[in-house]
mmCIF file with all atom_site columns, C-alpha atoms in Angstrom:
data_model
loop_
_atom_site.group_PDB
_atom_site.id
_atom_site.type_symbol
_atom_site.label_atom_id
_atom_site.label_alt_id
_atom_site.label_comp_id
_atom_site.label_asym_id
_atom_site.label_entity_id
_atom_site.label_seq_id
_atom_site.pdbx_PDB_ins_code
_atom_site.Cartn_x
_atom_site.Cartn_y
_atom_site.Cartn_z
_atom_site.occupancy
_atom_site.B_iso_or_equiv
_atom_site.pdbx_formal_charge
_atom_site.auth_seq_id
_atom_site.auth_comp_id
_atom_site.auth_asym_id
_atom_site.auth_atom_id
_atom_site.pdbx_PDB_model_num
ATOM 1   C CA . MET A 1 1   ? 64.813 91.412  71.139  1.00 0.00 ? 15  MET A CA 1
ATOM 2   C CA . GLY A 1 2   ? 67.486 89.601  73.161  1.00 0.00 ? 16  GLY A CA 1
ATOM 3   C CA . THR A 1 3   ? 66.930 87.448  76.229  1.00 0.00 ? 17  THR A CA 1
ATOM 4   C CA . ARG A 1 4   ? 67.658 90.304  78.649  1.00 0.00 ? 18  ARG A CA 1
ATOM 5   C CA . GLY A 1 5   ? 65.305 92.593  76.746  1.00 0.00 ? 19  GLY A CA 1
ATOM 6   C CA . ARG A 1 6   ? 62.498 90.058  76.900  1.00 0.00 ? 20  ARG A CA 1
ATOM 7   C CA . GLN A 1 7   ? 63.099 89.539  80.614  1.00 0.00 ? 21  GLN A CA 1
ATOM 8   C CA . ALA A 1 8   ? 62.986 93.285  81.249  1.00 0.00 ? 22  ALA A CA 1
ATOM 9   C CA . GLU A 1 9   ? 59.767 93.597  79.271  1.00 0.00 ? 23  GLU A CA 1
ATOM 10  C CA . ALA A 1 10  ? 58.230 90.676  81.179  1.00 0.00 ? 24  ALA A CA 1
ATOM 11  C CA . ALA A 1 11  ? 59.191 92.310  84.476  1.00 0.00 ? 25  ALA A CA 1
ATOM 12  C CA . ARG A 1 12  ? 57.577 95.599  83.400  1.00 0.00 ? 26  ARG A CA 1
ATOM 13  C CA . ASN A 1 13  ? 54.434 93.769  82.309  1.00 0.00 ? 27  ASN A CA 1
ATOM 14  C CA . ASP A 1 14  ? 54.276 91.941  85.638  1.00 0.00 ? 28  ASP A CA 1
ATOM 15  C CA . LEU A 1 15  ? 54.637 95.189  87.569  1.00 0.00 ? 29  LEU A CA 1
ATOM 16  C CA . ARG A 1 16  ? 51.857 96.827  85.546  1.00 0.00 ? 30  ARG A CA 1
ATOM 17  C CA . LEU A 1 17  ? 49.681 93.760  86.051  1.00 0.00 ? 31  LEU A CA 1
ATOM 18  C CA . LEU A 1 18  ? 50.189 93.687  89.811  1.00 0.00 ? 32  LEU A CA 1
ATOM 19  C CA . ARG A 1 19  ? 49.488 97.393  90.167  1.00 0.00 ? 33  ARG A CA 1
ATOM 20  C CA . ALA A 1 20  ? 46.381 97.036  88.046  1.00 0.00 ? 34  ALA A CA 1
ATOM 21  C CA . ALA A 1 21  ? 45.216 93.999  90.028  1.00 0.00 ? 35  ALA A CA 1
ATOM 22  C CA . HIS A 1 22  ? 45.595 95.811  93.337  1.00 0.00 ? 36  HIS A CA 1
ATOM 23  C CA . GLU A 1 23  ? 43.698 98.818  92.003  1.00 0.00 ? 37  GLU A CA 1
ATOM 24  C CA . VAL A 1 24  ? 40.895 96.766  90.446  1.00 0.00 ? 38  VAL A CA 1
ATOM 25  C CA . PHE A 1 25  ? 40.395 94.442  93.407  1.00 0.00 ? 39  PHE A CA 1
ATOM 26  C CA . THR A 1 26  ? 40.414 97.205  96.025  1.00 0.00 ? 40  THR A CA 1
ATOM 27  C CA . THR A 1 27  ? 38.127 99.564  94.102  1.00 0.00 ? 41  THR A CA 1
ATOM 28  C CA . GLN A 1 28  ? 35.815 97.218  92.173  1.00 0.00 ? 42  GLN A CA 1
ATOM 29  C CA . GLY A 1 29  ? 35.740 94.377  94.682  1.00 0.00 ? 43  GLY A CA 1
ATOM 30  C CA . PHE A 1 30  ? 37.455 91.014  94.901  1.00 0.00 ? 44  PHE A CA 1
ATOM 31  C CA . ASP A 1 31  ? 34.947 89.433  92.550  1.00 0.00 ? 45  ASP A CA 1
ATOM 32  C CA . ALA A 1 32  ? 36.075 91.702  89.719  1.00 0.00 ? 46  ALA A CA 1
ATOM 33  C CA . PRO A 1 33  ? 36.941 89.713  86.565  1.00 0.00 ? 47  PRO A CA 1
ATOM 34  C CA . VAL A 1 34  ? 40.570 89.255  85.609  1.00 0.00 ? 48  VAL A CA 1
ATOM 35  C CA . SER A 1 35  ? 39.688 90.731  82.223  1.00 0.00 ? 49  SER A CA 1
ATOM 36  C CA . ALA A 1 36  ? 39.312 94.098  84.008  1.00 0.00 ? 50  ALA A CA 1
ATOM 37  C CA . ILE A 1 37  ? 42.847 93.693  85.337  1.00 0.00 ? 51  ILE A CA 1
ATOM 38  C CA . ALA A 1 38  ? 44.268 92.888  81.908  1.00 0.00 ? 52  ALA A CA 1
ATOM 39  C CA . LYS A 1 39  ? 42.498 95.923  80.444  1.00 0.00 ? 53  LYS A CA 1
ATOM 40  C CA . GLN A 1 40  ? 43.743 98.203  83.218  1.00 0.00 ? 54  GLN A CA 1
ATOM 41  C CA . ALA A 1 41  ? 47.303 96.914  82.778  1.00 0.00 ? 55  ALA A CA 1
ATOM 42  C CA . GLY A 1 42  ? 47.157 97.163  78.994  1.00 0.00 ? 56  GLY A CA 1
ATOM 43  C CA . ILE A 1 43  ? 48.159 93.541  78.434  1.00 0.00 ? 57  ILE A CA 1
ATOM 44  C CA . GLY A 1 44  ? 46.426 90.564  76.857  1.00 0.00 ? 58  GLY A CA 1
ATOM 45  C CA . MET A 1 45  ? 44.641 87.831  78.750  1.00 0.00 ? 59  MET A CA 1
ATOM 46  C CA . GLY A 1 46  ? 47.176 85.339  77.459  1.00 0.00 ? 60  GLY A CA 1
ATOM 47  C CA . SER A 1 47  ? 50.001 87.271  79.101  1.00 0.00 ? 61  SER A CA 1
ATOM 48  C CA . LEU A 1 48  ? 48.078 87.405  82.362  1.00 0.00 ? 62  LEU A CA 1
ATOM 49  C CA . TYR A 1 49  ? 47.390 83.662  82.439  1.00 0.00 ? 63  TYR A CA 1
ATOM 50  C CA . ARG A 1 50  ? 50.974 82.804  81.510  1.00 0.00 ? 64  ARG A CA 1
ATOM 51  C CA . ARG A 1 51  ? 52.091 84.621  84.642  1.00 0.00 ? 65  ARG A CA 1
ATOM 52  C CA . TYR A 1 52  ? 49.225 83.684  86.987  1.00 0.00 ? 66  TYR A CA 1
ATOM 53  C CA . ARG A 1 53  ? 47.272 80.559  86.165  1.00 0.00 ? 67  ARG A CA 1
ATOM 54  C CA . THR A 1 54  ? 44.454 81.339  88.588  1.00 0.00 ? 68  THR A CA 1
ATOM 55  C CA . LYS A 1 55  ? 43.013 84.302  90.440  1.00 0.00 ? 69  LYS A CA 1
ATOM 56  C CA . GLU A 1 56  ? 44.174 82.661  93.677  1.00 0.00 ? 70  GLU A CA 1
ATOM 57  C CA . GLU A 1 57  ? 47.799 82.733  92.494  1.00 0.00 ? 71  GLU A CA 1
ATOM 58  C CA . LEU A 1 58  ? 47.391 86.426  91.749  1.00 0.00 ? 72  LEU A CA 1
ATOM 59  C CA . PHE A 1 59  ? 45.939 87.079  95.207  1.00 0.00 ? 73  PHE A CA 1
ATOM 60  C CA . GLN A 1 60  ? 48.782 85.129  96.814  1.00 0.00 ? 74  GLN A CA 1
ATOM 61  C CA . ARG A 1 61  ? 51.364 87.227  94.991  1.00 0.00 ? 75  ARG A CA 1
ATOM 62  C CA . LEU A 1 62  ? 49.629 90.479  95.914  1.00 0.00 ? 76  LEU A CA 1
ATOM 63  C CA . CYS A 1 63  ? 49.392 89.462  99.578  1.00 0.00 ? 77  CYS A CA 1
ATOM 64  C CA . LEU A 1 64  ? 53.056 88.503  99.673  1.00 0.00 ? 78  LEU A CA 1
ATOM 65  C CA . ILE A 1 65  ? 54.090 91.848  98.202  1.00 0.00 ? 79  ILE A CA 1
ATOM 66  C CA . ALA A 1 66  ? 51.908 93.658  100.739 1.00 0.00 ? 80  ALA A CA 1
ATOM 67  C CA . MET A 1 67  ? 53.573 91.756  103.595 1.00 0.00 ? 81  MET A CA 1
ATOM 68  C CA . GLU A 1 68  ? 57.051 92.498  102.230 1.00 0.00 ? 82  GLU A CA 1
ATOM 69  C CA . ARG A 1 69  ? 56.205 96.202  102.159 1.00 0.00 ? 83  ARG A CA 1
ATOM 70  C CA . VAL A 1 70  ? 55.077 95.999  105.787 1.00 0.00 ? 84  VAL A CA 1
ATOM 71  C CA . VAL A 1 71  ? 58.467 94.492  106.688 1.00 0.00 ? 85  VAL A CA 1
ATOM 72  C CA . GLU A 1 72  ? 60.210 97.343  104.861 1.00 0.00 ? 86  GLU A CA 1
ATOM 73  C CA . ALA A 1 73  ? 58.035 99.931  106.619 1.00 0.00 ? 87  ALA A CA 1
ATOM 74  C CA . ALA A 1 74  ? 58.761 98.421  110.038 1.00 0.00 ? 88  ALA A CA 1
ATOM 75  C CA . GLU A 1 75  ? 62.492 98.296  109.363 1.00 0.00 ? 89  GLU A CA 1
ATOM 76  C CA . ALA A 1 76  ? 62.422 101.932 108.267 1.00 0.00 ? 90  ALA A CA 1
ATOM 77  C CA . GLY A 1 77  ? 60.597 102.782 111.486 1.00 0.00 ? 91  GLY A CA 1
ATOM 78  C CA . LEU A 1 78  ? 63.195 100.940 113.560 1.00 0.00 ? 92  LEU A CA 1
ATOM 79  C CA . ALA A 1 79  ? 65.945 102.906 111.802 1.00 0.00 ? 93  ALA A CA 1
ATOM 80  C CA . GLU A 1 80  ? 64.432 106.121 113.202 1.00 0.00 ? 94  GLU A CA 1
ATOM 81  C CA . PRO A 1 81  ? 66.180 106.953 116.499 1.00 0.00 ? 95  PRO A CA 1
ATOM 82  C CA . ASP A 1 82  ? 63.049 108.488 118.040 1.00 0.00 ? 96  ASP A CA 1
ATOM 83  C CA . PRO A 1 83  ? 60.652 105.695 119.170 1.00 0.00 ? 97  PRO A CA 1
ATOM 84  C CA . TRP A 1 84  ? 57.468 107.688 118.511 1.00 0.00 ? 98  TRP A CA 1
ATOM 85  C CA . GLU A 1 85  ? 58.610 109.033 115.142 1.00 0.00 ? 99  GLU A CA 1
ATOM 86  C CA . GLY A 1 86  ? 59.616 105.502 114.141 1.00 0.00 ? 100 GLY A CA 1
ATOM 87  C CA . LEU A 1 87  ? 56.219 104.103 115.071 1.00 0.00 ? 101 LEU A CA 1
ATOM 88  C CA . ALA A 1 88  ? 54.374 106.970 113.373 1.00 0.00 ? 102 ALA A CA 1
ATOM 89  C CA . LEU A 1 89  ? 56.474 106.534 110.216 1.00 0.00 ? 103 LEU A CA 1
ATOM 90  C CA . TYR A 1 90  ? 55.582 102.842 110.158 1.00 0.00 ? 104 TYR A CA 1
ATOM 91  C CA . VAL A 1 91  ? 51.862 103.552 110.496 1.00 0.00 ? 105 VAL A CA 1
ATOM 92  C CA . ARG A 1 92  ? 51.839 106.341 107.910 1.00 0.00 ? 106 ARG A CA 1
ATOM 93  C CA . THR A 1 93  ? 53.827 104.260 105.421 1.00 0.00 ? 107 THR A CA 1
ATOM 94  C CA . CYS A 1 94  ? 51.568 101.240 105.794 1.00 0.00 ? 108 CYS A CA 1
ATOM 95  C CA . VAL A 1 95  ? 48.472 103.392 105.408 1.00 0.00 ? 109 VAL A CA 1
ATOM 96  C CA . ALA A 1 96  ? 49.938 105.056 102.310 1.00 0.00 ? 110 ALA A CA 1
ATOM 97  C CA . ASN A 1 97  ? 50.668 101.578 100.904 1.00 0.00 ? 111 ASN A CA 1
ATOM 98  C CA . ARG A 1 98  ? 47.138 100.431 101.858 1.00 0.00 ? 112 ARG A CA 1
ATOM 99  C CA . ALA A 1 99  ? 48.769 97.506  103.617 1.00 0.00 ? 113 ALA A CA 1
ATOM 100 C CA . GLY A 1 100 ? 45.485 96.050  104.859 1.00 0.00 ? 114 GLY A CA 1
ATOM 101 C CA . ALA A 1 101 ? 43.492 96.456  101.659 1.00 0.00 ? 115 ALA A CA 1
ATOM 102 C CA . LEU A 1 102 ? 43.634 92.729  100.913 1.00 0.00 ? 116 LEU A CA 1
ATOM 103 C CA . ALA A 1 103 ? 42.433 91.634  104.357 1.00 0.00 ? 117 ALA A CA 1
ATOM 104 C CA . PRO A 1 104 ? 38.938 90.764  103.046 1.00 0.00 ? 118 PRO A CA 1
ATOM 105 C CA . VAL A 1 105 ? 40.395 87.808  101.103 1.00 0.00 ? 119 VAL A CA 1
ATOM 106 C CA . ALA A 1 106 ? 41.415 86.182  104.394 1.00 0.00 ? 120 ALA A CA 1
ATOM 107 C CA . GLY A 1 107 ? 40.032 82.655  104.561 1.00 0.00 ? 121 GLY A CA 1
ATOM 108 C CA . THR A 1 108 ? 39.253 82.538  100.833 1.00 0.00 ? 122 THR A CA 1
ATOM 109 C CA . ILE A 1 109 ? 42.705 81.614  99.516  1.00 0.00 ? 123 ILE A CA 1
ATOM 110 C CA . GLU A 1 110 ? 45.380 79.118  100.510 1.00 0.00 ? 124 GLU A CA 1
ATOM 111 C CA . VAL A 1 111 ? 48.200 80.754  102.460 1.00 0.00 ? 125 VAL A CA 1
ATOM 112 C CA . THR A 1 112 ? 51.586 79.588  101.203 1.00 0.00 ? 126 THR A CA 1
ATOM 113 C CA . ASP A 1 113 ? 54.535 78.843  103.473 1.00 0.00 ? 127 ASP A CA 1
ATOM 114 C CA . GLU A 1 114 ? 56.297 81.914  102.070 1.00 0.00 ? 128 GLU A CA 1
ATOM 115 C CA . MET A 1 115 ? 53.322 84.064  103.001 1.00 0.00 ? 129 MET A CA 1
ATOM 116 C CA . TRP A 1 116 ? 53.333 82.709  106.568 1.00 0.00 ? 130 TRP A CA 1
ATOM 117 C CA . ARG A 1 117 ? 57.095 83.299  106.884 1.00 0.00 ? 131 ARG A CA 1
ATOM 118 C CA . THR A 1 118 ? 56.846 86.843  105.587 1.00 0.00 ? 132 THR A CA 1
ATOM 119 C CA . SER A 1 119 ? 53.857 87.569  107.813 1.00 0.00 ? 133 SER A CA 1
ATOM 120 C CA . ARG A 1 120 ? 55.842 86.482  110.861 1.00 0.00 ? 134 ARG A CA 1
ATOM 121 C CA . ARG A 1 121 ? 58.772 88.692  109.833 1.00 0.00 ? 135 ARG A CA 1
ATOM 122 C CA . ALA A 1 122 ? 56.366 91.616  109.556 1.00 0.00 ? 136 ALA A CA 1
ATOM 123 C CA . ASP A 1 123 ? 54.794 90.874  112.937 1.00 0.00 ? 137 ASP A CA 1
ATOM 124 C CA . GLU A 1 124 ? 58.165 90.503  114.661 1.00 0.00 ? 138 GLU A CA 1
ATOM 125 C CA . ALA A 1 125 ? 59.475 93.787  113.267 1.00 0.00 ? 139 ALA A CA 1
ATOM 126 C CA . ALA A 1 126 ? 56.251 95.586  114.200 1.00 0.00 ? 140 ALA A CA 1
ATOM 127 C CA . GLU A 1 127 ? 56.383 94.090  117.686 1.00 0.00 ? 141 GLU A CA 1
ATOM 128 C CA . ARG A 1 128 ? 59.894 95.498  118.148 1.00 0.00 ? 142 ARG A CA 1
ATOM 129 C CA . LEU A 1 129 ? 58.592 98.935  117.162 1.00 0.00 ? 143 LEU A CA 1
ATOM 130 C CA . VAL A 1 130 ? 55.738 98.696  119.650 1.00 0.00 ? 144 VAL A CA 1
ATOM 131 C CA . THR A 1 131 ? 57.941 97.368  122.445 1.00 0.00 ? 145 THR A CA 1
ATOM 132 C CA . ARG A 1 132 ? 60.418 100.199 121.921 1.00 0.00 ? 146 ARG A CA 1
ATOM 133 C CA . ALA A 1 133 ? 57.600 102.767 121.989 1.00 0.00 ? 147 ALA A CA 1
ATOM 134 C CA . HIS A 1 134 ? 56.180 101.246 125.188 1.00 0.00 ? 148 HIS A CA 1
ATOM 135 C CA . GLU A 1 135 ? 59.571 101.256 126.879 1.00 0.00 ? 149 GLU A CA 1
ATOM 136 C CA . ALA A 1 136 ? 60.053 104.901 125.927 1.00 0.00 ? 150 ALA A CA 1
ATOM 137 C CA . GLY A 1 137 ? 56.640 105.770 127.378 1.00 0.00 ? 151 GLY A CA 1
ATOM 138 C CA . VAL A 1 138 ? 55.345 107.259 124.106 1.00 0.00 ? 152 VAL A CA 1
ATOM 139 C CA . LEU A 1 139 ? 52.670 104.620 123.395 1.00 0.00 ? 153 LEU A CA 1
ATOM 140 C CA . ARG A 1 140 ? 49.785 103.991 125.776 1.00 0.00 ? 154 ARG A CA 1
ATOM 141 C CA . ASP A 1 141 ? 50.322 100.769 127.720 1.00 0.00 ? 155 ASP A CA 1
ATOM 142 C CA . ASP A 1 142 ? 47.061 99.087  126.688 1.00 0.00 ? 156 ASP A CA 1
ATOM 143 C CA . VAL A 1 143 ? 47.704 99.331  122.928 1.00 0.00 ? 157 VAL A CA 1
ATOM 144 C CA . THR A 1 144 ? 49.158 96.226  121.288 1.00 0.00 ? 158 THR A CA 1
ATOM 145 C CA . MET A 1 145 ? 50.828 95.522  117.971 1.00 0.00 ? 159 MET A CA 1
ATOM 146 C CA . LEU A 1 146 ? 47.623 93.894  116.718 1.00 0.00 ? 160 LEU A CA 1
ATOM 147 C CA . ASP A 1 147 ? 45.586 96.948  117.707 1.00 0.00 ? 161 ASP A CA 1
ATOM 148 C CA . ILE A 1 148 ? 47.817 99.030  115.460 1.00 0.00 ? 162 ILE A CA 1
ATOM 149 C CA . SER A 1 149 ? 47.708 96.484  112.627 1.00 0.00 ? 163 SER A CA 1
ATOM 150 C CA . LEU A 1 150 ? 43.921 96.413  112.709 1.00 0.00 ? 164 LEU A CA 1
ATOM 151 C CA . LEU A 1 151 ? 43.787 100.207 112.842 1.00 0.00 ? 165 LEU A CA 1
ATOM 152 C CA . MET A 1 152 ? 45.912 100.402 109.691 1.00 0.00 ? 166 MET A CA 1
ATOM 153 C CA . GLU A 1 153 ? 43.619 97.838  108.090 1.00 0.00 ? 167 GLU A CA 1
ATOM 154 C CA . GLN A 1 154 ? 40.679 100.177 108.633 1.00 0.00 ? 168 GLN A CA 1
ATOM 155 C CA . PHE A 1 155 ? 42.527 103.041 106.961 1.00 0.00 ? 169 PHE A CA 1
ATOM 156 C CA . SER A 1 156 ? 43.281 100.821 103.955 1.00 0.00 ? 170 SER A CA 1
ATOM 157 C CA . ARG A 1 157 ? 39.643 100.640 102.909 1.00 0.00 ? 171 ARG A CA 1
ATOM 158 C CA . PRO A 1 158 ? 38.621 102.800 99.945  1.00 0.00 ? 172 PRO A CA 1
ATOM 159 C CA . ALA A 1 159 ? 36.436 105.804 100.635 1.00 0.00 ? 173 ALA A CA 1
ATOM 160 C CA . ALA A 1 160 ? 32.811 105.625 99.613  1.00 0.00 ? 174 ALA A CA 1
ATOM 161 C CA . GLY A 1 161 ? 31.900 106.977 96.210  1.00 0.00 ? 175 GLY A CA 1
ATOM 162 C CA . PRO A 1 162 ? 34.096 107.783 93.206  1.00 0.00 ? 176 PRO A CA 1
ATOM 163 C CA . PRO A 1 163 ? 37.730 108.809 93.876  1.00 0.00 ? 177 PRO A CA 1
ATOM 164 C CA . ARG A 1 164 ? 38.132 112.488 94.766  1.00 0.00 ? 178 ARG A CA 1
ATOM 165 C CA . PRO A 1 165 ? 41.150 114.564 95.884  1.00 0.00 ? 179 PRO A CA 1
ATOM 166 C CA . GLU A 1 166 ? 39.350 115.413 99.124  1.00 0.00 ? 180 GLU A CA 1
ATOM 167 C CA . HIS A 1 167 ? 39.441 111.766 100.206 1.00 0.00 ? 181 HIS A CA 1
ATOM 168 C CA . GLU A 1 168 ? 43.187 111.807 100.820 1.00 0.00 ? 182 GLU A CA 1
ATOM 169 C CA . HIS A 1 169 ? 42.950 115.046 102.797 1.00 0.00 ? 183 HIS A CA 1
ATOM 170 C CA . VAL A 1 170 ? 40.231 113.611 105.010 1.00 0.00 ? 184 VAL A CA 1
ATOM 171 C CA . LYS A 1 171 ? 42.182 110.396 105.531 1.00 0.00 ? 185 LYS A CA 1
ATOM 172 C CA . GLN A 1 172 ? 45.270 112.292 106.650 1.00 0.00 ? 186 GLN A CA 1
ATOM 173 C CA . ARG A 1 173 ? 43.216 114.311 109.136 1.00 0.00 ? 187 ARG A CA 1
ATOM 174 C CA . LEU A 1 174 ? 41.666 111.172 110.596 1.00 0.00 ? 188 LEU A CA 1
ATOM 175 C CA . LEU A 1 175 ? 45.054 109.439 110.696 1.00 0.00 ? 189 LEU A CA 1
ATOM 176 C CA . ALA A 1 176 ? 46.515 112.348 112.669 1.00 0.00 ? 190 ALA A CA 1
ATOM 177 C CA . ILE A 1 177 ? 43.618 112.029 115.141 1.00 0.00 ? 191 ILE A CA 1
ATOM 178 C CA . ALA A 1 178 ? 44.166 108.260 115.397 1.00 0.00 ? 192 ALA A CA 1
ATOM 179 C CA . LEU A 1 179 ? 47.900 108.639 115.993 1.00 0.00 ? 193 LEU A CA 1
ATOM 180 C CA . ASP A 1 180 ? 47.266 111.114 118.797 1.00 0.00 ? 194 ASP A CA 1
ATOM 181 C CA . GLY A 1 181 ? 44.871 108.547 120.279 1.00 0.00 ? 195 GLY A CA 1
ATOM 182 C CA . LEU A 1 182 ? 47.774 106.113 120.592 1.00 0.00 ? 196 LEU A CA 1
ATOM 183 C CA . ARG A 1 183 ? 49.760 108.451 122.823 1.00 0.00 ? 197 ARG A CA 1
ATOM 184 C CA . PRO A 1 184 ? 49.650 108.113 126.608 1.00 0.00 ? 198 PRO A CA 1
ATOM 185 C CA . PRO A 1 185 ? 47.806 108.606 128.752 1.00 0.00 ? 199 PRO A CA 1
ATOM 186 C CA . GLY A 1 186 ? 44.684 107.177 127.196 1.00 0.00 ? 200 GLY A CA 1
ATOM 187 C CA . ARG A 1 187 ? 41.576 109.114 128.201 1.00 0.00 ? 201 ARG A CA 1
ATOM 188 C CA . THR A 1 188 ? 39.221 106.171 127.691 1.00 0.00 ? 202 THR A CA 1
ATOM 189 C CA . GLU A 1 189 ? 39.798 102.635 128.916 1.00 0.00 ? 203 GLU A CA 1
ATOM 190 C CA . LEU A 1 190 ? 39.864 100.236 125.993 1.00 0.00 ? 204 LEU A CA 1
ATOM 191 C CA . PRO A 1 191 ? 36.926 97.792  126.164 1.00 0.00 ? 205 PRO A CA 1
ATOM 192 C CA . GLY A 1 192 ? 37.460 94.065  126.390 1.00 0.00 ? 206 GLY A CA 1
ATOM 193 C CA . GLU A 1 193 ? 40.575 91.990  125.944 1.00 0.00 ? 207 GLU A CA 1
ATOM 194 C CA . ALA A 1 194 ? 43.238 92.849  123.384 1.00 0.00 ? 208 ALA A CA 1
ATOM 195 C CA . PRO A 1 195 ? 42.939 90.837  120.147 1.00 0.00 ? 209 PRO A CA 1
ATOM 196 C CA . ALA A 1 196 ? 44.919 87.599  120.199 1.00 0.00 ? 210 ALA A CA 1
ATOM 197 C CA . MET A 1 197 ? 47.411 86.530  117.566 1.00 0.00 ? 211 MET A CA 1
ATOM 198 C CA . GLU A 1 198 ? 45.643 83.159  117.257 1.00 0.00 ? 212 GLU A CA 1
ATOM 199 C CA . TRP A 1 199 ? 42.411 84.912  116.250 1.00 0.00 ? 213 TRP A CA 1
ATOM 200 C CA . TYR A 1 200 ? 44.287 87.174  113.846 1.00 0.00 ? 214 TYR A CA 1
ATOM 201 C CA . GLU A 1 201 ? 46.022 84.287  112.082 1.00 0.00 ? 215 GLU A CA 1
ATOM 202 C CA . ARG A 1 202 ? 42.924 82.065  112.010 1.00 0.00 ? 216 ARG A CA 1
ATOM 203 C CA . ARG A 1 203 ? 41.292 84.571  109.670 1.00 0.00 ? 217 ARG A CA 1
ATOM 204 C CA . TRP A 1 204 ? 43.730 83.321  107.031 1.00 0.00 ? 218 TRP A CA 1
ATOM 205 C CA . GLY A 1 205 ? 43.962 79.663  107.985 1.00 0.00 ? 219 GLY A CA 1
ATOM 206 C CA . THR A 1 206 ? 45.992 77.315  110.155 1.00 0.00 ? 220 THR A CA 1
ATOM 207 C CA . PRO A 1 207 ? 49.672 78.278  110.387 1.00 0.00 ? 221 PRO A CA 1
ATOM 208 C CA . PRO A 1 208 ? 52.174 75.530  109.547 1.00 0.00 ? 222 PRO A CA 1
#
């Protein structure tokens, strides 16, 4: 096998490993052994450790990918000319990607500079979506970007019990209800102050 062939095979192995890691961690828990990931991906432990020396490195890579997908979802939403449809597309895409599934590892791993930079790109793009929706009058005034991020985080959690086709149907029904709850006018005053960005970021550590 030539150099390009080996590189292509390594890339395929890495993709299988990352998909397996996301599935194992979010269904079996973040204490799941890396051996379960290697088995799910169909690769050897040696291959896994050559790519990721520690579980923390694997978590960092998974978190970075998740943030990059949030950026892509927000940019796709901004490309939609209708402010509400753009915001709804962003939310649905992030929920489909389970963008907040890795939130429970906050505070347990070191956040790299690249992760902080990508997180800020995601937040800025999402804030533009929210601002546009507010200005168009299609998003209730008391809902913030962080409210929406935390809502998506809740939808990223796996359903209780073994996987079943009905789970996705139920999630889509509840997501439709939640999206309607974001539209103005809100029938119920939101309790307390809106979550602050400082609190949100402190879950992961101290930004550079």
